[in-house]
Amino acid sequence: MIVLLPPSETKRPGGDGPPLRLEALTSPQLTGLRAALVDELVSLAADREASRAALGLSAAQDSEIDRNAELRTAPTAPAIQRYTGVLYEALDVESLRGASAARAGARLAVGSALFGLLRATDPVPAYRLSASSKLPGQPGLARRWRPVLEPVLAEIAEAELVVDLRSGSYAALAPIPCAVSVDVVAEHPDGRRVSVSHFNKAHKGRLARVLASTRAEPADAAAVAAIARRSGMRVERDDRRLTIVVAA
């Protein structure tokens, strides 16, 4: 099983790994586009106004541009430790120990606008590039990633069950039709349901932690739902789509 996470806009700074080596990342089929995007971001960083426009940044966020300028020289850290925010706080992968930590390292992956697909241990620097970013003179990232990333994800999905927790813009970079997808809804006392926006990240992070560390090896959506329910989650299933139901 692979649990495919969305990235976060916020990244933990620093790291104790060597500078970025694209050939050290998994899925070498993606190296060409990874290298092109890194080069484009480094060049773009020389023009702050253009960087702000392309990346959706304000002047107060110029430190993000500085990170992009140093993409090839900055220290790296394992991808699963690089990302921060609500989902990753709920996942809390660093608190896992022993066999649970080993399973998480093997099962967790991240969909990235810059690197396409990262496994948990892939060493990467801090960067700023969102799925919705539009680099000057280039097509949108979905048009660029889909031809190269979709076959990689399809090959993985043929071999292993994929639980796709990516948000819409990242799923659009390369859809996985056979993956298990997950929604989160809040249920009011009168039975009315509404989609959960901000806190859906926390619930997906908790689900990711359960799936990453379980000794079970689920083969389908029904087995994933059963694991989630055993952890105390209320989960409904419609074919390959799971819905986590929480109190409003």
Coordinates of N, CA and C in Angstrom, one line a residue:
M1 N 0.8 -1.2 0.0 CA 0.0 0.0 0.0 C 0.9 1.2 0.0
I2 N 0.5 2.2 -0.8 CA 1.1 3.5 -0.8 C 0.0 4.6 -0.4
V3 N 0.4 5.4 0.5 CA -0.5 6.5 1.0 C 0.1 7.8 0.4
L4 N -0.6 8.3 -0.6 CA -0.1 9.5 -1.3 C -0.6 10.8 -0.7
L5 N 0.3 11.6 -0.2 CA -0.1 12.8 0.5 C 0.0 14.0 -0.3
P6 N -0.7 15.1 0.0 CA -0.5 16.4 -0.7 C 0.8 17.0 0.0
P7 N 1.4 17.9 -0.7 CA 2.5 18.6 0.0 C 1.9 19.7 0.8
S8 N 2.7 20.6 1.4 CA 2.2 21.8 2.1 C 3.0 23.0 1.6
E9 N 2.3 24.1 1.6 CA 3.0 25.4 1.2 C 4.2 25.6 2.2
T10 N 4.0 25.3 3.4 CA 5.0 25.6 4.4 C 6.0 24.4 4.4
K11 N 7.3 24.7 4.5 CA 8.4 23.7 4.5 C 9.3 24.0 5.7
R12 N 9.7 23.0 6.4 CA 10.7 23.1 7.5 C 12.0 23.5 6.9
P13 N 12.7 24.6 7.4 CA 13.9 25.0 6.8 C 15.1 24.1 7.2
G14 N 16.2 24.3 6.5 CA 17.4 23.6 6.8 C 17.5 22.2 6.5
G15 N 18.2 21.4 7.2 CA 18.4 20.0 7.0 C 19.9 19.7 7.1
D16 N 20.1 18.4 7.3 CA 21.5 18.0 7.4 C 22.0 17.1 6.3
G17 N 21.2 17.0 5.2 CA 21.6 16.2 4.0 C 22.4 17.1 3.0
P18 N 23.1 16.4 2.1 CA 23.9 17.1 1.1 C 23.0 17.9 0.1
P19 N 23.5 18.8 -0.7 CA 22.7 19.5 -1.7 C 21.9 18.5 -2.6
L20 N 20.9 19.0 -3.2 CA 20.0 18.3 -4.1 C 20.8 17.5 -5.2
R21 N 20.5 16.2 -5.3 CA 21.0 15.4 -6.3 C 19.7 14.7 -6.9
L22 N 19.3 15.2 -8.1 CA 18.1 14.7 -8.6 C 18.2 13.2 -8.9
E23 N 19.4 12.7 -9.3 CA 19.5 11.3 -9.6 C 19.4 10.4 -8.3
A24 N 19.4 11.0 -7.2 CA 19.2 10.3 -5.9 C 17.7 10.1 -5.6
L25 N 16.8 10.7 -6.3 CA 15.4 10.6 -6.0 C 14.8 9.4 -6.7
T26 N 13.8 8.9 -6.1 CA 13.1 7.7 -6.7 C 12.4 8.2 -8.0
S27 N 11.9 7.2 -8.8 CA 11.2 7.5 -10.0 C 12.1 8.3 -11.0
P28 N 13.2 7.8 -11.4 CA 14.1 8.5 -12.3 C 13.5 8.9 -13.6
Q29 N 12.4 8.3 -14.0 CA 11.7 8.8 -15.2 C 11.3 10.3 -15.1
L30 N 11.2 10.8 -13.9 CA 10.8 12.2 -13.7 C 12.0 13.2 -13.7
T31 N 13.2 12.7 -13.8 CA 14.4 13.5 -13.7 C 14.4 14.7 -14.7
G32 N 14.0 14.5 -15.9 CA 14.1 15.5 -16.9 C 13.3 16.7 -16.6
L33 N 12.0 16.5 -16.2 CA 11.1 17.6 -15.9 C 11.5 18.2 -14.5
R34 N 11.9 17.4 -13.6 CA 12.4 17.9 -12.3 C 13.6 18.9 -12.5
A35 N 14.5 18.5 -13.4 CA 15.7 19.4 -13.6 C 15.3 20.7 -14.3
A36 N 14.3 20.6 -15.3 CA 13.9 21.8 -16.0 C 13.2 22.7 -15.0
L37 N 12.4 22.2 -14.1 CA 11.6 23.1 -13.1 C 12.6 23.7 -12.1
V38 N 13.6 22.9 -11.7 CA 14.6 23.5 -10.8 C 15.3 24.6 -11.4
D39 N 15.8 24.4 -12.7 CA 16.5 25.5 -13.4 C 15.6 26.7 -13.6
E40 N 14.3 26.5 -13.9 CA 13.4 27.6 -14.1 C 13.2 28.4 -12.8
L41 N 13.1 27.7 -11.7 CA 12.8 28.4 -10.4 C 14.1 29.2 -10.0
V42 N 15.3 28.6 -10.2 CA 16.5 29.3 -9.8 C 16.7 30.6 -10.7
S43 N 16.4 30.5 -12.0 CA 16.5 31.6 -12.8 C 15.4 32.7 -12.5
L44 N 14.2 32.2 -12.2 CA 13.1 33.1 -11.9 C 13.4 33.9 -10.6
A45 N 14.1 33.3 -9.7 CA 14.4 33.9 -8.4 C 15.2 35.2 -8.5
A46 N 15.9 35.4 -9.7 CA 16.6 36.6 -9.9 C 15.7 37.8 -10.1
D47 N 14.5 37.6 -10.4 CA 13.5 38.7 -10.6 C 12.4 38.5 -9.6
R48 N 12.5 39.3 -8.6 CA 11.5 39.2 -7.5 C 10.1 39.4 -7.9
E49 N 9.9 40.5 -8.7 CA 8.5 40.8 -9.1 C 7.9 39.6 -9.9
A50 N 8.7 39.1 -10.8 CA 8.2 38.0 -11.6 C 8.0 36.8 -10.8
S51 N 8.8 36.5 -9.8 CA 8.6 35.4 -8.9 C 7.4 35.5 -8.1
R52 N 7.1 36.7 -7.6 CA 5.9 37.0 -6.8 C 4.7 36.7 -7.6
A53 N 4.7 37.2 -8.9 CA 3.5 37.0 -9.7 C 3.3 35.5 -10.1
A54 N 4.4 34.8 -10.4 CA 4.3 33.4 -10.8 C 3.9 32.5 -9.7
L55 N 4.4 32.8 -8.5 CA 4.2 31.9 -7.3 C 3.1 32.3 -6.4
G56 N 2.5 33.5 -6.6 CA 1.4 34.0 -5.8 C 1.9 34.4 -4.4
L57 N 3.0 35.2 -4.4 CA 3.6 35.6 -3.2 C 3.5 37.1 -3.0
S58 N 3.6 37.6 -1.8 CA 3.6 39.0 -1.4 C 5.1 39.3 -1.1
A59 N 5.4 40.6 -1.0 CA 6.7 41.1 -0.7 C 7.2 40.5 0.6
A60 N 6.2 40.3 1.5 CA 6.6 39.8 2.8 C 7.1 38.4 2.8
Q61 N 6.9 37.7 1.6 CA 7.2 36.3 1.5 C 8.5 36.1 0.6
D62 N 9.3 37.2 0.5 CA 10.4 37.1 -0.4 C 11.4 36.0 0.1
S63 N 11.4 35.6 1.3 CA 12.3 34.5 1.8 C 12.0 33.2 1.0
E64 N 10.8 33.1 0.5 CA 10.4 31.9 -0.3 C 11.2 31.9 -1.6
I65 N 11.3 33.1 -2.2 CA 12.1 33.3 -3.4 C 13.6 33.0 -3.2
D66 N 14.1 33.4 -2.0 CA 15.5 33.1 -1.7 C 15.7 31.6 -1.6
R67 N 14.7 30.9 -1.1 CA 14.8 29.4 -1.0 C 15.0 28.9 -2.4
N68 N 14.2 29.4 -3.4 CA 14.3 28.9 -4.7 C 15.6 29.2 -5.4
A69 N 16.2 30.3 -5.0 CA 17.5 30.7 -5.6 C 18.5 29.7 -5.1
E70 N 18.4 29.1 -4.0 CA 19.4 28.2 -3.4 C 19.0 26.7 -3.6
L71 N 18.1 26.4 -4.5 CA 17.7 25.0 -4.7 C 18.8 24.0 -4.9
R72 N 19.8 24.4 -5.6 CA 20.9 23.4 -5.9 C 22.0 23.4 -4.9
T73 N 22.0 24.3 -4.0 CA 23.1 24.4 -3.0 C 22.6 24.2 -1.5
A74 N 21.3 24.3 -1.3 CA 20.8 24.3 0.1 C 20.8 22.8 0.6
P75 N 20.9 22.7 1.9 CA 20.9 21.3 2.5 C 19.5 20.7 2.3
T76 N 19.5 19.4 2.3 CA 18.3 18.6 2.1 C 17.9 17.9 3.4
A77 N 16.6 17.4 3.4 CA 16.1 16.6 4.5 C 15.1 15.6 3.8
P78 N 14.8 14.5 4.5 CA 13.8 13.6 3.9 C 12.5 14.2 3.7
A79 N 11.9 13.9 2.6 CA 10.7 14.6 2.2 C 9.6 14.6 3.3
I80 N 9.5 13.5 4.0 CA 8.4 13.4 5.0 C 8.7 14.3 6.2
Q81 N 9.9 14.7 6.3 CA 10.3 15.7 7.4 C 10.3 17.1 6.9
R82 N 10.3 17.3 5.6 CA 10.4 18.7 5.0 C 9.1 19.4 5.1
Y83 N 8.0 18.7 4.9 CA 6.7 19.4 4.9 C 6.1 19.6 6.3
T84 N 5.4 20.7 6.5 CA 4.8 21.0 7.8 C 3.3 21.3 7.6
G85 N 2.7 21.8 8.6 CA 1.2 22.2 8.5 C 0.3 21.2 9.1
V86 N -1.0 21.4 9.0 CA -2.0 20.7 9.7 C -1.9 19.2 9.5
L87 N -1.9 18.8 8.2 CA -1.9 17.3 7.9 C -0.7 16.7 8.5
Y88 N 0.5 17.3 8.3 CA 1.7 16.7 8.8 C 1.8 16.7 10.3
E89 N 1.2 17.6 11.0 CA 1.2 17.6 12.4 C 0.3 16.4 12.9
A90 N -0.8 16.2 12.2 CA -1.7 15.1 12.6 C -1.0 13.7 12.3
L91 N -0.3 13.7 11.2 CA 0.5 12.5 10.8 C 1.5 12.2 11.9
D92 N 2.3 13.2 12.3 CA 3.3 13.1 13.4 C 4.2 11.9 13.2
V93 N 4.8 11.8 12.0 CA 5.5 10.6 11.6 C 6.8 10.5 12.5
E94 N 7.3 11.5 13.1 CA 8.5 11.4 13.9 C 8.3 10.8 15.2
S95 N 7.0 10.6 15.6 CA 6.8 9.9 16.9 C 6.6 8.4 16.7
L96 N 6.6 8.0 15.5 CA 6.5 6.5 15.2 C 7.8 5.9 15.5
R97 N 7.8 4.7 16.0 CA 9.0 3.9 16.4 C 9.0 2.5 15.8
G98 N 10.2 2.0 15.7 CA 10.3 0.6 15.4 C 9.7 0.2 14.0
A99 N 8.9 -0.9 14.1 CA 8.3 -1.4 12.8 C 7.3 -0.4 12.3
S100 N 6.6 0.3 13.1 CA 5.7 1.3 12.6 C 6.4 2.4 11.8
A101 N 7.5 2.8 12.3 CA 8.3 3.8 11.6 C 8.8 3.3 10.2
A102 N 9.2 2.0 10.2 CA 9.7 1.4 9.0 C 8.6 1.3 8.0
R103 N 7.4 0.9 8.4 CA 6.3 0.8 7.5 C 5.9 2.1 7.0
A104 N 5.9 3.2 7.8 CA 5.6 4.5 7.3 C 6.6 5.0 6.3
G105 N 7.9 4.7 6.5 CA 8.9 5.1 5.5 C 8.7 4.4 4.2
A106 N 8.2 3.2 4.2 CA 8.0 2.5 2.9 C 6.6 2.8 2.3
R107 N 5.6 3.2 3.0 CA 4.3 3.5 2.5 C 4.0 4.9 2.1
L108 N 4.6 5.9 2.8 CA 4.2 7.3 2.6 C 4.9 7.9 1.3
A109 N 4.2 8.6 0.6 CA 4.7 9.3 -0.6 C 4.0 10.7 -0.6
V110 N 4.6 11.6 -1.4 CA 4.1 13.0 -1.5 C 4.0 13.4 -2.9
G111 N 2.9 13.9 -3.3 CA 2.8 14.5 -4.7 C 3.3 15.9 -4.6
S112 N 4.3 16.3 -5.5 CA 4.9 17.5 -5.4 C 4.9 18.3 -6.8
A113 N 4.6 19.6 -6.7 CA 4.6 20.4 -8.0 C 6.0 20.5 -8.6
L114 N 7.0 20.4 -7.7 CA 8.4 20.5 -8.2 C 9.0 19.2 -8.6
F115 N 8.7 18.2 -7.8 CA 9.4 16.9 -8.0 C 8.5 15.8 -8.5
G116 N 7.2 16.1 -8.6 CA 6.2 15.1 -9.2 C 5.8 14.1 -8.1
L117 N 6.7 13.2 -7.8 CA 6.4 12.2 -6.8 C 7.7 12.0 -5.9
L118 N 7.5 12.0 -4.6 CA 8.6 11.8 -3.6 C 8.2 10.7 -2.7
R119 N 9.1 9.8 -2.5 CA 8.9 8.8 -1.4 C 9.4 9.5 -0.1
A120 N 9.0 8.9 1.0 CA 9.2 9.5 2.3 C 10.7 9.9 2.6
T121 N 11.6 9.0 2.1 CA 13.0 9.2 2.4 C 13.8 10.0 1.4
D122 N 13.1 10.4 0.3 CA 13.8 11.2 -0.7 C 14.3 12.5 -0.2
P123 N 15.6 12.9 -0.3 CA 16.2 14.1 0.3 C 15.9 15.3 -0.6
V124 N 15.2 16.3 -0.1 CA 14.9 17.5 -0.9 C 15.1 18.8 -0.1
P125 N 15.4 19.9 -0.8 CA 15.6 21.1 -0.1 C 14.2 21.8 0.1
A126 N 14.2 22.9 0.9 CA 12.9 23.7 1.0 C 12.8 24.4 -0.3
Y127 N 11.5 24.6 -0.7 CA 11.2 25.3 -2.0 C 9.9 25.9 -2.0
R128 N 9.5 26.7 -3.0 CA 8.2 27.2 -3.2 C 7.7 27.0 -4.6
L129 N 6.8 26.1 -4.8 CA 6.1 25.9 -6.1 C 4.8 25.2 -5.8
S130 N 3.7 25.8 -6.2 CA 2.4 25.2 -6.0 C 1.9 24.6 -7.3
A131 N 0.9 23.7 -7.2 CA 0.3 23.1 -8.4 C -0.3 24.1 -9.2
S132 N -0.8 25.2 -8.6 CA -1.5 26.3 -9.4 C -0.5 27.3 -9.9
S133 N 0.8 27.2 -9.6 CA 1.8 28.2 -10.1 C 1.9 28.2 -11.6
K134 N 2.2 29.3 -12.2 CA 2.3 29.4 -13.7 C 3.7 30.0 -14.0
L135 N 4.6 29.2 -14.4 CA 6.0 29.8 -14.6 C 6.0 30.5 -16.0
P136 N 6.7 31.6 -16.1 CA 6.7 32.4 -17.3 C 7.0 31.7 -18.5
G137 N 6.2 31.9 -19.6 CA 6.5 31.3 -20.9 C 6.3 29.8 -20.9
Q138 N 5.7 29.2 -19.9 CA 5.5 27.7 -19.9 C 4.0 27.4 -19.7
P139 N 3.6 26.2 -20.2 CA 2.2 25.7 -19.9 C 2.0 25.5 -18.4
G140 N 0.8 25.4 -18.0 CA 0.5 25.1 -16.6 C 1.1 23.8 -16.2
L141 N 1.3 23.6 -14.9 CA 2.1 22.4 -14.4 C 1.3 21.1 -14.6
A142 N 0.0 21.1 -14.6 CA -0.7 19.9 -14.9 C -0.4 19.4 -16.4
R143 N -0.3 20.4 -17.3 CA 0.0 20.0 -18.7 C 1.4 19.4 -18.8
R144 N 2.3 19.9 -18.0 CA 3.7 19.5 -18.0 C 3.9 18.2 -17.3
W145 N 3.2 18.0 -16.2 CA 3.5 16.8 -15.4 C 2.7 15.6 -15.9
R146 N 1.5 15.8 -16.3 CA 0.6 14.6 -16.6 C 1.3 13.6 -17.6
P147 N 1.9 14.0 -18.7 CA 2.4 13.0 -19.6 C 3.5 12.1 -19.0
V148 N 4.3 12.7 -18.0 CA 5.4 11.9 -17.5 C 5.1 11.3 -16.1
L149 N 4.2 12.0 -15.3 CA 3.9 11.5 -14.0 C 2.8 10.4 -14.0
E150 N 1.8 10.6 -14.9 CA 0.7 9.6 -14.9 C 1.2 8.2 -15.2
P151 N 2.1 7.9 -16.1 CA 2.5 6.5 -16.3 C 3.3 6.0 -15.0
V152 N 4.0 6.8 -14.3 CA 4.7 6.4 -13.1 C 3.7 6.0 -12.1
L153 N 2.7 6.8 -11.9 CA 1.7 6.5 -10.8 C 0.9 5.3 -11.3
A154 N 0.6 5.2 -12.5 CA -0.2 4.0 -13.0 C 0.6 2.7 -12.8
E155 N 1.9 2.7 -13.0 CA 2.7 1.5 -12.7 C 2.7 1.2 -11.3
I156 N 2.8 2.2 -10.4 CA 2.7 1.9 -9.0 C 1.4 1.3 -8.6
A157 N 0.3 1.9 -9.1 CA -1.0 1.5 -8.8 C -1.3 0.0 -9.3
E158 N -0.6 -0.4 -10.3 CA -0.8 -1.8 -10.8 C -0.2 -2.8 -9.8
A159 N 0.9 -2.3 -9.1 CA 1.6 -3.2 -8.1 C 1.1 -3.1 -6.7
E160 N 0.6 -2.0 -6.3 CA 0.2 -1.7 -4.9 C -1.1 -0.9 -4.9
L161 N -1.9 -1.1 -3.8 CA -3.0 -0.3 -3.6 C -2.6 1.1 -3.2
V162 N -3.2 2.1 -3.9 CA -2.8 3.5 -3.6 C -4.0 4.2 -2.9
V163 N -3.8 4.8 -1.8 CA -4.8 5.6 -1.1 C -4.4 7.1 -1.4
D164 N -5.2 7.8 -2.2 CA -4.8 9.1 -2.7 C -5.5 10.2 -1.8
L165 N -4.6 10.8 -1.0 CA -5.1 11.9 -0.1 C -4.8 13.3 -0.7
R166 N -4.3 13.4 -1.9 CA -4.0 14.7 -2.5 C -5.2 15.6 -2.7
S167 N -5.0 16.9 -2.6 CA -6.0 17.8 -2.8 C -6.3 17.9 -4.3
G168 N -7.3 18.6 -4.8 CA -7.7 18.6 -6.2 C -6.7 19.1 -7.1
S169 N -6.0 20.2 -6.8 CA -5.0 20.7 -7.7 C -3.8 19.8 -7.9
Y170 N -3.5 19.0 -6.9 CA -2.3 18.1 -7.0 C -2.8 16.8 -7.6
A171 N -4.0 16.4 -7.4 CA -4.5 15.2 -8.1 C -4.6 15.4 -9.6
A172 N -4.8 16.7 -9.9 CA -4.9 17.0 -11.4 C -3.6 16.9 -12.1
L173 N -2.5 16.9 -11.4 CA -1.2 16.8 -12.0 C -1.1 15.4 -12.7
A174 N -1.7 14.4 -12.1 CA -1.7 13.1 -12.7 C -2.7 12.2 -11.9
P175 N -4.0 12.1 -12.4 CA -5.0 11.3 -11.8 C -4.6 9.9 -11.7
I176 N -5.2 9.2 -10.7 CA -5.0 7.7 -10.6 C -6.4 7.1 -10.5
P177 N -7.0 6.7 -11.6 CA -8.4 6.3 -11.6 C -8.7 5.1 -10.7
C178 N -7.7 4.2 -10.4 CA -8.0 3.0 -9.6 C -7.7 3.2 -8.2
A179 N -7.2 4.4 -7.8 CA -6.8 4.7 -6.4 C -8.1 4.8 -5.5
V180 N -7.9 4.6 -4.2 CA -8.9 4.8 -3.2 C -8.8 6.3 -2.8
S181 N -9.9 7.0 -3.0 CA -9.9 8.5 -2.7 C -10.7 8.7 -1.4
V182 N -10.4 9.8 -0.7 CA -11.0 10.1 0.6 C -11.5 11.5 0.6
D183 N -12.8 11.6 1.1 CA -13.4 12.9 1.4 C -13.7 13.0 2.9
V184 N -13.9 14.3 3.4 CA -14.2 14.5 4.8 C -15.4 15.4 4.8
V185 N -16.5 15.0 5.5 CA -17.7 15.8 5.7 C -18.0 15.9 7.2
A186 N -18.6 17.1 7.5 CA -19.1 17.3 8.9 C -20.6 17.1 8.9
E187 N -21.1 16.4 9.9 CA -22.5 16.1 10.0 C -23.1 16.8 11.1
H188 N -24.1 17.6 10.9 CA -24.8 18.3 11.9 C -25.8 17.4 12.6
P189 N -26.3 17.8 13.8 CA -27.3 17.0 14.6 C -28.5 16.7 13.8
D190 N -28.9 17.5 12.8 CA -30.1 17.3 12.1 C -29.8 16.4 10.8
G191 N -28.6 15.9 10.7 CA -28.3 15.1 9.6 C -27.7 15.8 8.4
R192 N -27.7 17.1 8.4 CA -27.2 17.9 7.3 C -25.7 17.8 7.2
R193 N -25.1 17.6 6.0 CA -23.7 17.4 5.9 C -23.1 18.5 5.1
V194 N -21.9 18.9 5.4 CA -21.2 19.9 4.7 C -19.7 19.5 4.5
S195 N -19.1 19.9 3.5 CA -17.7 19.5 3.3 C -16.8 20.2 4.3
V196 N -15.8 19.5 4.7 CA -14.8 20.1 5.7 C -13.7 20.7 4.9
S197 N -13.3 21.9 5.1 CA -12.3 22.5 4.3 C -10.9 22.4 5.1
H198 N -10.7 23.4 6.0 CA -9.4 23.5 6.6 C -9.1 22.2 7.4
F199 N -10.0 21.7 8.2 CA -9.8 20.6 9.1 C -9.8 19.3 8.4
N200 N -10.1 19.3 7.1 CA -10.1 18.0 6.5 C -8.6 17.5 6.4
K201 N -7.7 18.5 6.4 CA -6.3 18.1 6.4 C -5.9 17.3 7.7
A202 N -6.4 17.7 8.8 CA -6.1 17.0 10.1 C -6.7 15.6 10.1
H203 N -7.9 15.5 9.6 CA -8.5 14.1 9.5 C -7.8 13.2 8.5
K204 N -7.4 13.8 7.4 CA -6.6 13.0 6.5 C -5.2 12.6 7.1
G205 N -4.6 13.5 7.8 CA -3.4 13.2 8.5 C -3.5 12.1 9.5
R206 N -4.6 12.1 10.2 CA -4.8 11.0 11.2 C -5.0 9.7 10.5
L207 N -5.8 9.7 9.3 CA -5.9 8.5 8.6 C -4.6 8.0 8.0
A208 N -3.8 9.0 7.5 CA -2.5 8.6 7.0 C -1.6 7.9 8.0
R209 N -1.7 8.4 9.2 CA -0.9 7.8 10.3 C -1.3 6.4 10.6
V210 N -2.6 6.2 10.7 CA -3.2 4.8 10.9 C -2.8 3.9 9.8
L211 N -2.9 4.3 8.5 CA -2.6 3.5 7.4 C -1.1 3.2 7.3
A212 N -0.3 4.2 7.6 CA 1.2 4.1 7.5 C 1.7 3.2 8.5
S213 N 1.1 3.1 9.6 CA 1.7 2.3 10.7 C 1.1 0.9 11.0
T214 N -0.1 0.7 10.4 CA -0.8 -0.6 10.6 C 0.0 -1.8 10.1
R215 N -0.1 -2.9 10.9 CA 0.5 -4.2 10.4 C -0.3 -4.8 9.3
A216 N -1.5 -4.4 9.1 CA -2.3 -5.0 8.0 C -1.8 -4.5 6.7
E217 N -2.2 -5.3 5.7 CA -1.8 -5.0 4.3 C -3.1 -5.0 3.5
P218 N -3.8 -3.9 3.5 CA -5.1 -3.8 2.8 C -5.0 -4.0 1.3
A219 N -5.9 -4.7 0.7 CA -5.9 -4.9 -0.7 C -6.9 -4.1 -1.5
D220 N -7.9 -3.5 -0.8 CA -8.9 -2.8 -1.5 C -9.5 -1.7 -0.5
A221 N -10.5 -0.9 -1.1 CA -11.1 0.2 -0.3 C -11.8 -0.4 1.0
A222 N -12.4 -1.5 0.9 CA -13.2 -2.1 2.0 C -12.2 -2.3 3.2
A223 N -11.0 -2.9 2.8 CA -10.0 -3.2 3.9 C -9.5 -1.9 4.5
V224 N -9.3 -0.8 3.7 CA -8.8 0.5 4.2 C -9.9 1.0 5.1
A225 N -11.1 1.0 4.7 CA -12.2 1.5 5.6 C -12.2 0.7 6.9
A226 N -12.0 -0.6 6.9 CA -12.1 -1.4 8.1 C -10.9 -1.0 9.0
I227 N -9.8 -0.7 8.5 CA -8.6 -0.3 9.3 C -9.0 1.1 10.0
A228 N -9.5 2.0 9.2 CA -9.9 3.3 9.7 C -10.9 3.2 10.8
R229 N -11.9 2.3 10.6 CA -13.0 2.1 11.7 C -12.4 1.5 12.9
R230 N -11.5 0.6 12.8 CA -10.9 0.0 14.0 C -10.1 1.1 14.8
S231 N -9.7 2.1 14.2 CA -9.0 3.2 14.9 C -9.9 4.2 15.5
G232 N -11.2 4.0 15.3 CA -12.2 4.9 15.9 C -12.8 5.9 14.9
M233 N -12.5 5.9 13.7 CA -13.0 6.8 12.7 C -14.4 6.3 12.2
R234 N -15.2 7.2 11.9 CA -16.5 6.8 11.2 C -16.3 7.0 9.7
V235 N -16.4 5.9 9.0 CA -16.0 5.9 7.6 C -17.1 5.2 6.8
E236 N -17.6 5.9 5.7 CA -18.5 5.3 4.8 C -17.8 5.0 3.5
R237 N -18.3 4.0 2.7 CA -17.6 3.6 1.5 C -18.6 3.5 0.4
D238 N -18.2 4.1 -0.8 CA -19.0 3.9 -2.0 C -17.9 3.5 -3.1
D239 N -17.9 2.2 -3.3 CA -16.9 1.6 -4.3 C -15.5 2.0 -3.8
R240 N -14.7 2.8 -4.5 CA -13.3 3.1 -4.1 C -13.3 4.5 -3.4
R241 N -14.4 5.1 -3.2 CA -14.4 6.4 -2.5 C -14.8 6.3 -1.0
L242 N -13.9 6.7 -0.1 CA -14.2 6.7 1.3 C -14.6 8.1 1.8
T243 N -15.6 8.2 2.7 CA -15.9 9.4 3.3 C -15.8 9.3 4.8
I244 N -14.9 10.2 5.4 CA -14.8 10.3 6.8 C -15.8 11.3 7.3
V245 N -16.7 10.8 8.2 CA -17.7 11.6 8.8 C -17.4 12.1 10.2
V246 N -17.4 13.4 10.4 CA -17.1 13.9 11.7 C -18.2 14.8 12.2
A247 N -18.3 15.0 13.5 CA -19.4 15.9 14.0 C -19.1 17.3 13.7
A248 N -20.2 18.0 13.3 CA -20.1 19.5 13.0 C -19.9 20.3 14.2

